[in-house]
Amino acid sequence: RFSLARLYLSGAALWILDEPTSALDQQGERDLMEWLRQNREWRTAIVISHREGTIAGADQVIHMEDGGVVEHVSS
């Protein structure tokens, strides 16, 4: 949470989050992803995750395997 607060306060226009919910339970994952949706405003957030719940509600989802794109879905 401390790292996310620092990221938010930095004013960075691009956020890259690698498995940001890996140490959270399901409720914590939902809370974090809702916080990200509410606070990304003019930012671009790239979220790398193996958990489907983490990417639910994303504008775009790119599924990759063996270094290549398998599927690309836009909402």
C-alpha atoms as an extended CHARMM CRD file, in Angstrom:
* protein
*
        75  EXT
         1         1  ARG       CA              0.0000000000        0.0000000000        0.0000000000  PROA      1               0.0000000000
         2         2  PHE       CA              2.8790000000        2.3110000000        0.7520000000  PROA      2               0.0000000000
         3         3  SER       CA              4.2990000000        1.7740000000       -2.7450000000  PROA      3               0.0000000000
         4         4  LEU       CA              0.9140000000        2.4900000000       -4.3240000000  PROA      4               0.0000000000
         5         5  ALA       CA              0.5950000000        5.7080000000       -2.3160000000  PROA      5               0.0000000000
         6         6  ARG       CA              4.0570000000        6.7820000000       -3.4910000000  PROA      6               0.0000000000
         7         7  LEU       CA              3.1010000000        5.9540000000       -7.0700000000  PROA      7               0.0000000000
         8         8  TYR       CA             -0.0890000000        8.0050000000       -6.8120000000  PROA      8               0.0000000000
         9         9  LEU       CA              1.6660000000       10.9910000000       -5.2580000000  PROA      9               0.0000000000
        10        10  SER       CA              4.4890000000       10.9050000000       -7.8200000000  PROA      10              0.0000000000
        11        11  GLY       CA              2.1720000000       12.1990000000      -10.5270000000  PROA      11              0.0000000000
        12        12  ALA       CA              3.5060000000        9.6600000000      -13.0310000000  PROA      12              0.0000000000
        13        13  ALA       CA              1.4210000000        9.4340000000      -16.2150000000  PROA      13              0.0000000000
        14        14  LEU       CA              2.1940000000        5.7180000000      -16.6800000000  PROA      14              0.0000000000
        15        15  TRP       CA              1.6980000000        3.0910000000      -14.0130000000  PROA      15              0.0000000000
        16        16  ILE       CA              3.1140000000       -0.4040000000      -14.5150000000  PROA      16              0.0000000000
        17        17  LEU       CA              1.9380000000       -2.8190000000      -11.8430000000  PROA      17              0.0000000000
        18        18  ASP       CA              3.2900000000       -6.3790000000      -11.8490000000  PROA      18              0.0000000000
        19        19  GLU       CA              1.0400000000       -8.7160000000       -9.8470000000  PROA      19              0.0000000000
        20        20  PRO       CA             -0.1650000000       -5.9250000000       -7.5110000000  PROA      20              0.0000000000
        21        21  THR       CA             -2.6910000000       -8.2150000000       -5.7890000000  PROA      21              0.0000000000
        22        22  SER       CA             -0.4950000000      -11.3030000000       -5.3190000000  PROA      22              0.0000000000
        23        23  ALA       CA             -0.3750000000      -10.9830000000       -1.5090000000  PROA      23              0.0000000000
        24        24  LEU       CA             -4.0260000000       -9.9580000000       -1.0670000000  PROA      24              0.0000000000
        25        25  ASP       CA             -7.1740000000      -11.9100000000       -0.3270000000  PROA      25              0.0000000000
        26        26  GLN       CA            -10.2150000000      -11.5660000000       -2.6130000000  PROA      26              0.0000000000
        27        27  GLN       CA            -11.6480000000       -8.5800000000       -0.7470000000  PROA      27              0.0000000000
        28        28  GLY       CA             -8.2940000000       -6.8180000000       -0.7360000000  PROA      28              0.0000000000
        29        29  GLU       CA             -7.9750000000       -7.4830000000       -4.4590000000  PROA      29              0.0000000000
        30        30  ARG       CA            -11.4140000000       -5.9620000000       -5.1320000000  PROA      30              0.0000000000
        31        31  ASP       CA            -10.6210000000       -2.9470000000       -2.9610000000  PROA      31              0.0000000000
        32        32  LEU       CA             -7.2950000000       -2.3210000000       -4.6670000000  PROA      32              0.0000000000
        33        33  MET       CA             -8.6700000000       -2.6360000000       -8.1860000000  PROA      33              0.0000000000
        34        34  GLU       CA            -11.5580000000       -0.2970000000       -7.3370000000  PROA      34              0.0000000000
        35        35  TRP       CA             -9.0580000000        2.2030000000       -5.9340000000  PROA      35              0.0000000000
        36        36  LEU       CA             -7.0290000000        1.9700000000       -9.1560000000  PROA      36              0.0000000000
        37        37  ARG       CA            -10.1330000000        2.5700000000      -11.2930000000  PROA      37              0.0000000000
        38        38  GLN       CA            -11.0800000000        5.6210000000       -9.2380000000  PROA      38              0.0000000000
        39        39  ASN       CA             -7.6050000000        7.1500000000       -9.1270000000  PROA      39              0.0000000000
        40        40  ARG       CA             -6.1020000000        6.5990000000      -12.5480000000  PROA      40              0.0000000000
        41        41  GLU       CA             -7.8070000000        9.7030000000      -14.0450000000  PROA      41              0.0000000000
        42        42  TRP       CA             -5.5190000000       10.8390000000      -16.9020000000  PROA      42              0.0000000000
        43        43  ARG       CA             -3.0120000000        8.0550000000      -16.2850000000  PROA      43              0.0000000000
        44        44  THR       CA             -2.3580000000        4.8730000000      -18.2110000000  PROA      44              0.0000000000
        45        45  ALA       CA             -2.1570000000        1.7850000000      -16.0020000000  PROA      45              0.0000000000
        46        46  ILE       CA             -0.6240000000       -1.4570000000      -17.2420000000  PROA      46              0.0000000000
        47        47  VAL       CA             -1.4810000000       -4.2950000000      -14.8780000000  PROA      47              0.0000000000
        48        48  ILE       CA              0.2990000000       -7.6200000000      -15.2860000000  PROA      48              0.0000000000
        49        49  SER       CA             -1.5550000000      -10.4510000000      -13.6020000000  PROA      49              0.0000000000
        50        50  HSD       CA             -2.3690000000      -14.1440000000      -13.6840000000  PROA      50              0.0000000000
        51        51  ARG       CA             -5.5930000000      -13.5840000000      -11.7230000000  PROA      51              0.0000000000
        52        52  GLU       CA             -8.7730000000      -12.9710000000      -13.6990000000  PROA      52              0.0000000000
        53        53  GLY       CA            -10.2950000000      -10.9240000000      -10.8900000000  PROA      53              0.0000000000
        54        54  THR       CA             -7.4510000000       -8.4440000000      -11.1350000000  PROA      54              0.0000000000
        55        55  ILE       CA             -8.1130000000       -7.6680000000      -14.7810000000  PROA      55              0.0000000000
        56        56  ALA       CA            -11.9070000000       -7.6150000000      -14.5720000000  PROA      56              0.0000000000
        57        57  GLY       CA            -13.1670000000       -4.2810000000      -15.7980000000  PROA      57              0.0000000000
        58        58  ALA       CA            -10.0030000000       -3.4140000000      -17.7330000000  PROA      58              0.0000000000
        59        59  ASP       CA            -10.3660000000       -1.3100000000      -20.8860000000  PROA      59              0.0000000000
        60        60  GLN       CA             -8.1740000000       -3.7620000000      -22.7770000000  PROA      60              0.0000000000
        61        61  VAL       CA             -6.8910000000       -7.2560000000      -22.0010000000  PROA      61              0.0000000000
        62        62  ILE       CA             -3.9640000000       -8.7910000000      -23.8270000000  PROA      62              0.0000000000
        63        63  HSD       CA             -3.4570000000      -12.5060000000      -23.1780000000  PROA      63              0.0000000000
        64        64  MET       CA              0.1000000000      -13.6250000000      -23.8880000000  PROA      64              0.0000000000
        65        65  GLU       CA              1.7360000000      -17.0340000000      -23.9880000000  PROA      65              0.0000000000
        66        66  ASP       CA              5.3010000000      -17.9790000000      -24.9390000000  PROA      66              0.0000000000
        67        67  GLY       CA              6.1320000000      -14.3660000000      -25.7810000000  PROA      67              0.0000000000
        68        68  GLY       CA              3.2810000000      -13.8660000000      -28.2330000000  PROA      68              0.0000000000
        69        69  VAL       CA             -0.2060000000      -12.3890000000      -28.1880000000  PROA      69              0.0000000000
        70        70  VAL       CA             -2.8890000000      -15.0980000000      -28.0200000000  PROA      70              0.0000000000
        71        71  GLU       CA             -5.8970000000      -12.8300000000      -27.5480000000  PROA      71              0.0000000000
        72        72  HSD       CA             -6.6440000000       -9.0970000000      -27.4540000000  PROA      72              0.0000000000
        73        73  VAL       CA             -9.9940000000       -7.9050000000      -26.1180000000  PROA      73              0.0000000000
        74        74  SER       CA            -11.1500000000       -4.2800000000      -25.9630000000  PROA      74              0.0000000000
        75        75  SER       CA            -14.1720000000       -3.1600000000      -23.9960000000  PROA      75              0.0000000000
